[in-house]
Short mmCIF file of N, CA, C and O in Angstrom, two decimals:
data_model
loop_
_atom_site.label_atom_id
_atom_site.label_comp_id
_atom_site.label_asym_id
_atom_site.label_seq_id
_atom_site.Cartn_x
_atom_site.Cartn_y
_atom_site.Cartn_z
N UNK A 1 129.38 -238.78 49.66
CA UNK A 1 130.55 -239.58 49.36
C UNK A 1 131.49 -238.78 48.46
O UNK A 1 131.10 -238.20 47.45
N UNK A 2 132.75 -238.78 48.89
CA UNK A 2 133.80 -238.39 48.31
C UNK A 2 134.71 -239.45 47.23
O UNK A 2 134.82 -240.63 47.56
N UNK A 3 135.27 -239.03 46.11
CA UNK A 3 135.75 -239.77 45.74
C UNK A 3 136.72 -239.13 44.66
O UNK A 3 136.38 -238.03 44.23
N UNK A 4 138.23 -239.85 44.03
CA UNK A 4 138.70 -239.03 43.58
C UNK A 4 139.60 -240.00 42.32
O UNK A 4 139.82 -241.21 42.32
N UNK A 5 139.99 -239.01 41.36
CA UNK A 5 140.94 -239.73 40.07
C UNK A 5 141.91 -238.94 39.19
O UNK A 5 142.37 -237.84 39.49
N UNK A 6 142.11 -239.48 38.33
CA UNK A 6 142.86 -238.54 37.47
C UNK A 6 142.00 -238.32 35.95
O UNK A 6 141.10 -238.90 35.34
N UNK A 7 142.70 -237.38 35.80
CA UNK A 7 142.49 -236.83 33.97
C UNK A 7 143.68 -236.22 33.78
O UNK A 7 144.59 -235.89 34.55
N UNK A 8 143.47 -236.08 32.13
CA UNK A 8 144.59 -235.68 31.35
C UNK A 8 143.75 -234.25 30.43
O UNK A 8 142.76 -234.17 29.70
N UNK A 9 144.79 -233.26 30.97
CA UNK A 9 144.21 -231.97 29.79
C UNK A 9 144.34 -232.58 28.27
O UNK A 9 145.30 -233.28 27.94
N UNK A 10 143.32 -232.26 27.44
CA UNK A 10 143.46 -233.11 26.45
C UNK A 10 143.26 -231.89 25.22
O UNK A 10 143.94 -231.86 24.19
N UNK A 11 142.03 -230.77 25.62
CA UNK A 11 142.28 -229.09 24.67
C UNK A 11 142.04 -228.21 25.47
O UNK A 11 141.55 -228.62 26.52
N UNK A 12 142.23 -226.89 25.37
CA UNK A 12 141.75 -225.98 26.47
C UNK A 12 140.63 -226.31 27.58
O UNK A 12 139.64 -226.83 27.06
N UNK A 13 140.54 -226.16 28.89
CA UNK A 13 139.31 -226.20 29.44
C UNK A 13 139.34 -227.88 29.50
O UNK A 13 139.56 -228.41 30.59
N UNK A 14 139.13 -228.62 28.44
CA UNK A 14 138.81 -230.19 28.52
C UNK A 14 139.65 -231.54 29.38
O UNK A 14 140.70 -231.96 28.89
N UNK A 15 139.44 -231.78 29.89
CA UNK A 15 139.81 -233.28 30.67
C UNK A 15 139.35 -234.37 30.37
O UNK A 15 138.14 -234.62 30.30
N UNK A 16 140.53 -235.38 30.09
CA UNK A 16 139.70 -236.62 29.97
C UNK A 16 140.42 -237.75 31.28
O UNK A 16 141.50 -238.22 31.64
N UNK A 17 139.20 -237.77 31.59
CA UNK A 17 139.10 -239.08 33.16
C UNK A 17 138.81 -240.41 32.50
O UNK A 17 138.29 -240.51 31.39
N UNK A 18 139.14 -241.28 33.17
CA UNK A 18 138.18 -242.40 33.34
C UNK A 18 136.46 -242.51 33.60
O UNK A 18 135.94 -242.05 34.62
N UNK A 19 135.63 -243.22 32.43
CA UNK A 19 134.35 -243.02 33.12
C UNK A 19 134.21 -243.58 34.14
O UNK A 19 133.20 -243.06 34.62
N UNK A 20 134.61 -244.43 34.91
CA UNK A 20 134.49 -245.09 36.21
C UNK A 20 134.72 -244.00 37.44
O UNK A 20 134.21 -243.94 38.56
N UNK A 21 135.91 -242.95 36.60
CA UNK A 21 135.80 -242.11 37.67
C UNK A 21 134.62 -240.86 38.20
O UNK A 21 134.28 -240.40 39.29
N UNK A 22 134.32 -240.68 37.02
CA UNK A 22 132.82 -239.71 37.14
C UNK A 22 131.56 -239.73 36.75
O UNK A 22 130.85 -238.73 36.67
N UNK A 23 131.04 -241.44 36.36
CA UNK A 23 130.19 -242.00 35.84
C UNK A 23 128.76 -241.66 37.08
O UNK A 23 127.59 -241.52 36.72
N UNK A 24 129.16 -241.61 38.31
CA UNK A 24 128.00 -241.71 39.42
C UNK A 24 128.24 -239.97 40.08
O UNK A 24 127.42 -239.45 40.85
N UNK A 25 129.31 -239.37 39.66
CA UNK A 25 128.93 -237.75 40.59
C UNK A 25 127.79 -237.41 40.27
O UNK A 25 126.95 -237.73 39.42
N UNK A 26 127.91 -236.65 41.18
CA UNK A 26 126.41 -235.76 41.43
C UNK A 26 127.24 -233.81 41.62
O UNK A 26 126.73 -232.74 41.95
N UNK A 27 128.66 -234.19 41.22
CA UNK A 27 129.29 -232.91 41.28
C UNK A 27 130.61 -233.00 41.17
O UNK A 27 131.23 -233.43 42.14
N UNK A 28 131.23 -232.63 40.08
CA UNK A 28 133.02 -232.33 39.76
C UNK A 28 133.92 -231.04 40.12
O UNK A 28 133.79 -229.86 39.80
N UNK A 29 134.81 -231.66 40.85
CA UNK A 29 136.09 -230.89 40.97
C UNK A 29 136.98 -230.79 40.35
O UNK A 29 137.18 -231.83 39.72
N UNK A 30 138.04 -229.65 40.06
CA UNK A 30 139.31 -230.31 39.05
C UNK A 30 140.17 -229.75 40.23
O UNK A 30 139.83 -228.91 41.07
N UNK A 31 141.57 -230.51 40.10
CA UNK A 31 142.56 -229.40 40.73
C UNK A 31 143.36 -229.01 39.94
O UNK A 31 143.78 -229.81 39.11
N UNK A 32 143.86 -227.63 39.93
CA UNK A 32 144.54 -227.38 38.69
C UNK A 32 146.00 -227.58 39.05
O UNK A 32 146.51 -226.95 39.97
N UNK A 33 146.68 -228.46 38.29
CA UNK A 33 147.93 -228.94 38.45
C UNK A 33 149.19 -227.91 38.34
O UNK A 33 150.38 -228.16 38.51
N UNK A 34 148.57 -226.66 37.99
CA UNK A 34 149.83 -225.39 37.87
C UNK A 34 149.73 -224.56 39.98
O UNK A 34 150.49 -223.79 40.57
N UNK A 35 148.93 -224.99 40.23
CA UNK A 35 148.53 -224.90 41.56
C UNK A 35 147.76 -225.72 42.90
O UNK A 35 147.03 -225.28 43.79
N UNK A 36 148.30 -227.14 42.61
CA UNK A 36 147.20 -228.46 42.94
C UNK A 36 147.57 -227.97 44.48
O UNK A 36 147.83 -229.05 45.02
N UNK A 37 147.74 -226.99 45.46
CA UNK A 37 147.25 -226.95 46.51
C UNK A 37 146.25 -225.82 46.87
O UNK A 37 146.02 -225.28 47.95
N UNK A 38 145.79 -225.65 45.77
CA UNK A 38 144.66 -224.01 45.92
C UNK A 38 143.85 -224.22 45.85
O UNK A 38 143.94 -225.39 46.20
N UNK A 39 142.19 -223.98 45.52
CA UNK A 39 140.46 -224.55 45.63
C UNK A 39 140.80 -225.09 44.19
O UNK A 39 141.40 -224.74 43.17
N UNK A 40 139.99 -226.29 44.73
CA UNK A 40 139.45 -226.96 43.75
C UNK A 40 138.32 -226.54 42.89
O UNK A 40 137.28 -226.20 43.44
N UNK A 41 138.45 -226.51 41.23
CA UNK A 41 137.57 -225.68 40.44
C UNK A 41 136.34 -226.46 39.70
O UNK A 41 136.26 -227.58 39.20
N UNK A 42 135.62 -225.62 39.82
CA UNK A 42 134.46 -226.27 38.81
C UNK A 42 133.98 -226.61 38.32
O UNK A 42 133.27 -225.70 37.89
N UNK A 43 133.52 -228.04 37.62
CA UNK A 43 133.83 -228.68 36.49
C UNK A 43 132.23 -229.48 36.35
O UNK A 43 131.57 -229.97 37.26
N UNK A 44 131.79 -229.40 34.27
CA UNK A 44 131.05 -230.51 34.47
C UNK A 44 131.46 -231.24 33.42
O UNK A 44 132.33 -231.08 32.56
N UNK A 45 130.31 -232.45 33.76
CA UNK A 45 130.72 -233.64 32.42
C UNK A 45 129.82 -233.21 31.25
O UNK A 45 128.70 -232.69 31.27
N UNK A 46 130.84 -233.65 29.92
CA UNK A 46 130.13 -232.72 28.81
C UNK A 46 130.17 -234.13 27.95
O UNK A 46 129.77 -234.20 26.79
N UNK A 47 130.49 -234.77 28.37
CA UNK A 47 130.94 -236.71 27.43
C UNK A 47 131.11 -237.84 28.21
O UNK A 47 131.88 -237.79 29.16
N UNK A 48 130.26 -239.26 27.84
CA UNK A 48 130.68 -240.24 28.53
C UNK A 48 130.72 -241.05 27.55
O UNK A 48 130.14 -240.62 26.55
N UNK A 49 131.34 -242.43 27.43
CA UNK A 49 131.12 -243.15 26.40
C UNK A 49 130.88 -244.57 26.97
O UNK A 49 131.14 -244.93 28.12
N UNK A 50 130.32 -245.37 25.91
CA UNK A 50 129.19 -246.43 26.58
C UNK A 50 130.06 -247.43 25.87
O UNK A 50 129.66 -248.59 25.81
N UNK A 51 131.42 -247.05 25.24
CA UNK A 51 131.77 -248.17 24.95
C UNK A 51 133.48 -248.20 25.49
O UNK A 51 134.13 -249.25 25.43
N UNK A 52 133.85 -247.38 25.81
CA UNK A 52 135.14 -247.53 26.15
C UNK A 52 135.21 -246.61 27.63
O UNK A 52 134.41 -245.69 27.77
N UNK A 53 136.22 -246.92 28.73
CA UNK A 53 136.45 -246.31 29.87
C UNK A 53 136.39 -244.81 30.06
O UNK A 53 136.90 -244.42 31.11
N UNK A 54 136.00 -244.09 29.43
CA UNK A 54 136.41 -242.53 28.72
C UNK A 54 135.41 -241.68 29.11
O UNK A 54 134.27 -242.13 29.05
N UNK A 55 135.64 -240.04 29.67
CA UNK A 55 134.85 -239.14 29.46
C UNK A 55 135.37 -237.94 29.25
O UNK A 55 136.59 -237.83 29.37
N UNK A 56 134.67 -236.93 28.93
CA UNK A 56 135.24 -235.52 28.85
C UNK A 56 134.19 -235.04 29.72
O UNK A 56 132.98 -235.23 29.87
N UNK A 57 135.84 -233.80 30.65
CA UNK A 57 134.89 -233.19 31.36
C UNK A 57 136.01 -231.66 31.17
O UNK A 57 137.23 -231.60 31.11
N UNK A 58 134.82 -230.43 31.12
CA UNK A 58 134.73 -229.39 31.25
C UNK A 58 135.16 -228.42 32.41
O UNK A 58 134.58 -228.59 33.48
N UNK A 59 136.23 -227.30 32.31
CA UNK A 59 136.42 -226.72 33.70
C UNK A 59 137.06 -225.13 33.16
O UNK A 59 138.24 -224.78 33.15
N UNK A 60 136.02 -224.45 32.79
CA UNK A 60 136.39 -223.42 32.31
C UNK A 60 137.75 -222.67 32.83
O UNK A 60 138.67 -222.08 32.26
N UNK A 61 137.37 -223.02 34.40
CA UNK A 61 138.97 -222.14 35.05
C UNK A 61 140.39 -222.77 35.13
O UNK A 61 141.35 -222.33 35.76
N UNK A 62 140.33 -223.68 34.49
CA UNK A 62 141.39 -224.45 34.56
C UNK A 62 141.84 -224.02 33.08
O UNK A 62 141.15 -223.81 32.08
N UNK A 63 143.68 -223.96 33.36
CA UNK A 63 144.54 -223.36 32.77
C UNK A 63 145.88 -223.67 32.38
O UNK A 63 146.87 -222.94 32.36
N UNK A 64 145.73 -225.14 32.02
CA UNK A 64 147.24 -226.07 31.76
C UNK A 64 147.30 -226.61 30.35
O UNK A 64 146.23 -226.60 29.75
N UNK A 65 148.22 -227.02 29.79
CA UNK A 65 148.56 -227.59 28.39
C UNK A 65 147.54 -228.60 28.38
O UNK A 65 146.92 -229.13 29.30
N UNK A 66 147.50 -228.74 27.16
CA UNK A 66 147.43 -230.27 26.79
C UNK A 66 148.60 -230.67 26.39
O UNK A 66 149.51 -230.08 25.82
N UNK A 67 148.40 -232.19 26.93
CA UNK A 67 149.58 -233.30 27.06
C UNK A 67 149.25 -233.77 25.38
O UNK A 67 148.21 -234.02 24.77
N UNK A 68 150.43 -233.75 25.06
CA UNK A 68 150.53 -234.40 23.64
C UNK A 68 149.93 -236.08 23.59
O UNK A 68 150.28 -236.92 24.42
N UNK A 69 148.86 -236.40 22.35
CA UNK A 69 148.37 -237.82 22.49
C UNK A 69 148.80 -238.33 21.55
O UNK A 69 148.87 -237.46 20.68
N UNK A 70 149.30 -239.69 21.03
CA UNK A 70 149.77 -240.58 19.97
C UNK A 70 148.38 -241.52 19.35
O UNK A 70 147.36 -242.02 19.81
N UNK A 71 148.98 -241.40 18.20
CA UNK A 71 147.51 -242.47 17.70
C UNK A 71 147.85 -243.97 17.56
O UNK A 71 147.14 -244.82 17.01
N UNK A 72 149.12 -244.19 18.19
CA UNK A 72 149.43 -245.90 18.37
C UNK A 72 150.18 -245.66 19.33
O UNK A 72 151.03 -244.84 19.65
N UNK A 73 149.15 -247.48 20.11
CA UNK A 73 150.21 -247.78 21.54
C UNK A 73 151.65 -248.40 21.02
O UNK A 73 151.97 -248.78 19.89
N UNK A 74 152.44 -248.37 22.31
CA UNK A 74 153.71 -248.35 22.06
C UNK A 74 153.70 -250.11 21.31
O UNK A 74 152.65 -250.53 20.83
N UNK A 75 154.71 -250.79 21.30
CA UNK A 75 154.48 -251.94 21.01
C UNK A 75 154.75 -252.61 22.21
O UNK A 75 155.36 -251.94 23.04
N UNK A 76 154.42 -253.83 22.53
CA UNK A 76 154.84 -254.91 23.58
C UNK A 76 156.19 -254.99 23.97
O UNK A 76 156.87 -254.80 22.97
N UNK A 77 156.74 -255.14 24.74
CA UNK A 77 157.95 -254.88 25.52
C UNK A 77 158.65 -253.37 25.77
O UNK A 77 159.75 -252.92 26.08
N UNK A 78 157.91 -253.09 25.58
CA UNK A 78 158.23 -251.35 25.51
C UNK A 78 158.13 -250.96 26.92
O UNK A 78 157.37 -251.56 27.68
N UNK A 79 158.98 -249.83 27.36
CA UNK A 79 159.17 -249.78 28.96
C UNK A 79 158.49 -248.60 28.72
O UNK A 79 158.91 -247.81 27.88
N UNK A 80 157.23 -248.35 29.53
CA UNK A 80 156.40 -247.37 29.57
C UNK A 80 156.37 -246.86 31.05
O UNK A 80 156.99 -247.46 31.92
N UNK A 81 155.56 -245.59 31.33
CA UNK A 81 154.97 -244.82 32.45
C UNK A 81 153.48 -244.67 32.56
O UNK A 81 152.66 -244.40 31.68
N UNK A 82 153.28 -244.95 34.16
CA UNK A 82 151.34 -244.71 34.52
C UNK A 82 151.77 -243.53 34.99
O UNK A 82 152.98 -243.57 35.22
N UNK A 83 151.20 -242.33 35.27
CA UNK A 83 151.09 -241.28 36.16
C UNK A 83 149.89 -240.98 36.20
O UNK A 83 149.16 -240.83 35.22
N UNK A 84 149.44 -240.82 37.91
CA UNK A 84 147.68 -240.52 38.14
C UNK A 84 147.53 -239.99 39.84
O UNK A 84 148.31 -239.55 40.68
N UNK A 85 146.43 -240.22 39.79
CA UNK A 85 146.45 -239.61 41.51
C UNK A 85 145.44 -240.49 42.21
O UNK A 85 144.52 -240.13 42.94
N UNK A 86 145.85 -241.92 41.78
CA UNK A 86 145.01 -242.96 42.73
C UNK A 86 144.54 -242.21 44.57
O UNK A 86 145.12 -241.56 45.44
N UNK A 87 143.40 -242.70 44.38
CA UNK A 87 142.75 -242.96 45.74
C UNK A 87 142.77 -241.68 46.49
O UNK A 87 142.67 -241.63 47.71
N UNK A 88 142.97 -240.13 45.31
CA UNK A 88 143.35 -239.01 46.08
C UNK A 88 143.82 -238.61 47.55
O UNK A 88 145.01 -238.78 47.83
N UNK A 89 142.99 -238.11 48.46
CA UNK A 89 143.77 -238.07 49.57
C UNK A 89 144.12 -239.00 50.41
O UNK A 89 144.77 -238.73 51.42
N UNK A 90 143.75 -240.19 50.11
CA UNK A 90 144.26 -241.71 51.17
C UNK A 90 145.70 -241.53 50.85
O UNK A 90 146.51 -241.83 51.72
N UNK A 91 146.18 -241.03 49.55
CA UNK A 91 147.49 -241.10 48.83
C UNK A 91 148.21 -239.73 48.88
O UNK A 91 149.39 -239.39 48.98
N UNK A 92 147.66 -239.44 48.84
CA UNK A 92 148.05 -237.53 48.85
C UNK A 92 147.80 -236.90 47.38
O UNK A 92 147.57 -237.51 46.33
N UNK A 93 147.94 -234.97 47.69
CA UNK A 93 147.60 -235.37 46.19
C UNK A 93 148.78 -234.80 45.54
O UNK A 93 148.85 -233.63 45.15
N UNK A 94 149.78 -235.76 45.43
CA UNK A 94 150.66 -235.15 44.42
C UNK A 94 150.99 -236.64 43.36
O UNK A 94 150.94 -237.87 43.40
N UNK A 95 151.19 -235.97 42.81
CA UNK A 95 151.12 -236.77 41.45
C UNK A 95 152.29 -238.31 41.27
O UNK A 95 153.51 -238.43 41.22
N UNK A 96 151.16 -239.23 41.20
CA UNK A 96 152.26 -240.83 41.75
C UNK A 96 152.82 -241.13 40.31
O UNK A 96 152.60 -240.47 39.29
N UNK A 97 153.44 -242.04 40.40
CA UNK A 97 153.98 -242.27 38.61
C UNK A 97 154.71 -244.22 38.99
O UNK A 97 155.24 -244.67 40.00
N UNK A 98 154.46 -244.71 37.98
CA UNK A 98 154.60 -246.49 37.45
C UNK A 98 155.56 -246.46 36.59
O UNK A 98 155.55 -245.61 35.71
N UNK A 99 156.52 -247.33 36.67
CA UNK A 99 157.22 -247.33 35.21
C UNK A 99 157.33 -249.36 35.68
O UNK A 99 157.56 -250.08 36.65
N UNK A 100 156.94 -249.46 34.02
CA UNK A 100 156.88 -251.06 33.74
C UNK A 100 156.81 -251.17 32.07
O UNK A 100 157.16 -250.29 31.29
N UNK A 101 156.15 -252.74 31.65
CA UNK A 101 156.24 -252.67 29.84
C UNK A 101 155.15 -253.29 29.87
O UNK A 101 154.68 -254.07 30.69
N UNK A 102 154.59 -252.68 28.47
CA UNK A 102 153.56 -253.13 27.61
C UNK A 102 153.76 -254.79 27.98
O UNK A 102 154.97 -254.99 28.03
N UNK A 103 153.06 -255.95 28.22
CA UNK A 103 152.59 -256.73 28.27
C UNK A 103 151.42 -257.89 26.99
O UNK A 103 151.50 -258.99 26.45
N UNK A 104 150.83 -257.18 27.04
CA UNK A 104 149.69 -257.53 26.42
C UNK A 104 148.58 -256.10 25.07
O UNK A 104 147.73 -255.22 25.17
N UNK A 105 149.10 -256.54 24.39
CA UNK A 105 148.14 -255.24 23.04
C UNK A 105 146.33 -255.99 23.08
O UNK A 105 145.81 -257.10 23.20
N UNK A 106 145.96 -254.72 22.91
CA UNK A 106 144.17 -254.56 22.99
C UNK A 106 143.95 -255.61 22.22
O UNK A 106 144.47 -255.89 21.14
N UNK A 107 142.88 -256.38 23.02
CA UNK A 107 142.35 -257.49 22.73
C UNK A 107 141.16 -257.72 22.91
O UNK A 107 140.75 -257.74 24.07
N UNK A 108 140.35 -257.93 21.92
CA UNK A 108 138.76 -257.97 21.65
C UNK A 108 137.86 -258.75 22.78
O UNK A 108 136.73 -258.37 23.09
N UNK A 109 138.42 -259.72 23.25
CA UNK A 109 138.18 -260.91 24.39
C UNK A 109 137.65 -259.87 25.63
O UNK A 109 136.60 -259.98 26.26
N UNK A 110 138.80 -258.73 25.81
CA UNK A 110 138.77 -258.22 27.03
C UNK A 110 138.06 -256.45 26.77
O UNK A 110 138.55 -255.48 27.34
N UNK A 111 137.37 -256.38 26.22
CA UNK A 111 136.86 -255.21 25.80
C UNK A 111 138.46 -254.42 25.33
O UNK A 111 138.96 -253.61 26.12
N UNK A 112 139.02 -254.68 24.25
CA UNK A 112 140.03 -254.06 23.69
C UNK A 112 141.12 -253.31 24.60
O UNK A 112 141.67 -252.28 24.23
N UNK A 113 141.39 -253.95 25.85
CA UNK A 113 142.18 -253.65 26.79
C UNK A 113 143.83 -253.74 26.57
O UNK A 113 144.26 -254.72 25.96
N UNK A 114 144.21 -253.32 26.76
CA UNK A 114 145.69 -254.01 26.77
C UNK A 114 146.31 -253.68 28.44
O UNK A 114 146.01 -252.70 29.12
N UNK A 115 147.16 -254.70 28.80
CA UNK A 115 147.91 -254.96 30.00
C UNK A 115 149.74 -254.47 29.78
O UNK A 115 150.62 -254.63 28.94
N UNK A 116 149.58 -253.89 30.93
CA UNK A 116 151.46 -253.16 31.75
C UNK A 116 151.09 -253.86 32.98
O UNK A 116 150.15 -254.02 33.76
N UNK A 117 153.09 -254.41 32.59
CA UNK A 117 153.05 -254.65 34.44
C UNK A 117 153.98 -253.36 35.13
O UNK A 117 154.12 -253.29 36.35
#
């Protein structure tokens, strides 16, 4: 079974996915976004976390920035952006992008989630 998601370069080498997205491999790919039509590179998981959606994963050959991270979400009504690579090749793989607003701030009820429409 094939299956596919996004991450964000987060320090050299490091990616962070969704754990939903690499919670069950049995083997990781990255594509490197300075060349996302060339082989897909090597990668393992070096982090999962048991309490929030989150993992780090490892890809020595991979060779892109890290994306700058903030330590607070925006506030509610705030017109924000998703960018990811849902459903990889059903979708293609170039990079899709959302623009909508904060909705709803992390809330304990819902495992500290917060909602964009």
């Amino acid at each position: 079974m094939v299956s596919s998601g996004s991450g964000f370069v987060v320090s050299p080498h490091v990616t962070l996915p969704n754990r939903h997205v690499v919670e069950h491999a049995t083997g990781l790919l990255v594509l490197n976004p300075k060349n996302p039509g060339g082989d897909p590179l090597a990668a393992e998981l070096i982090a999962i976390s048991d309490g929030v959606d989150l993992a780090l994963v490892r890809c020595d050959g991979l060779d892109a920035p890290a994306v700058p991270l903030v330590e607070q979400l925006p506030p509610r009504g705030s017109d924000i952006m998703v960018l990811g690579y849902p459903l990889g090749p059903e979708f293609g793989k170039s990079l899709k992008s959302t623009r909508g607003s904060m909705v709803a701030m992390p809330d304990a009820s819902v495992d500290n989630m917060c909602l964009y429409d």
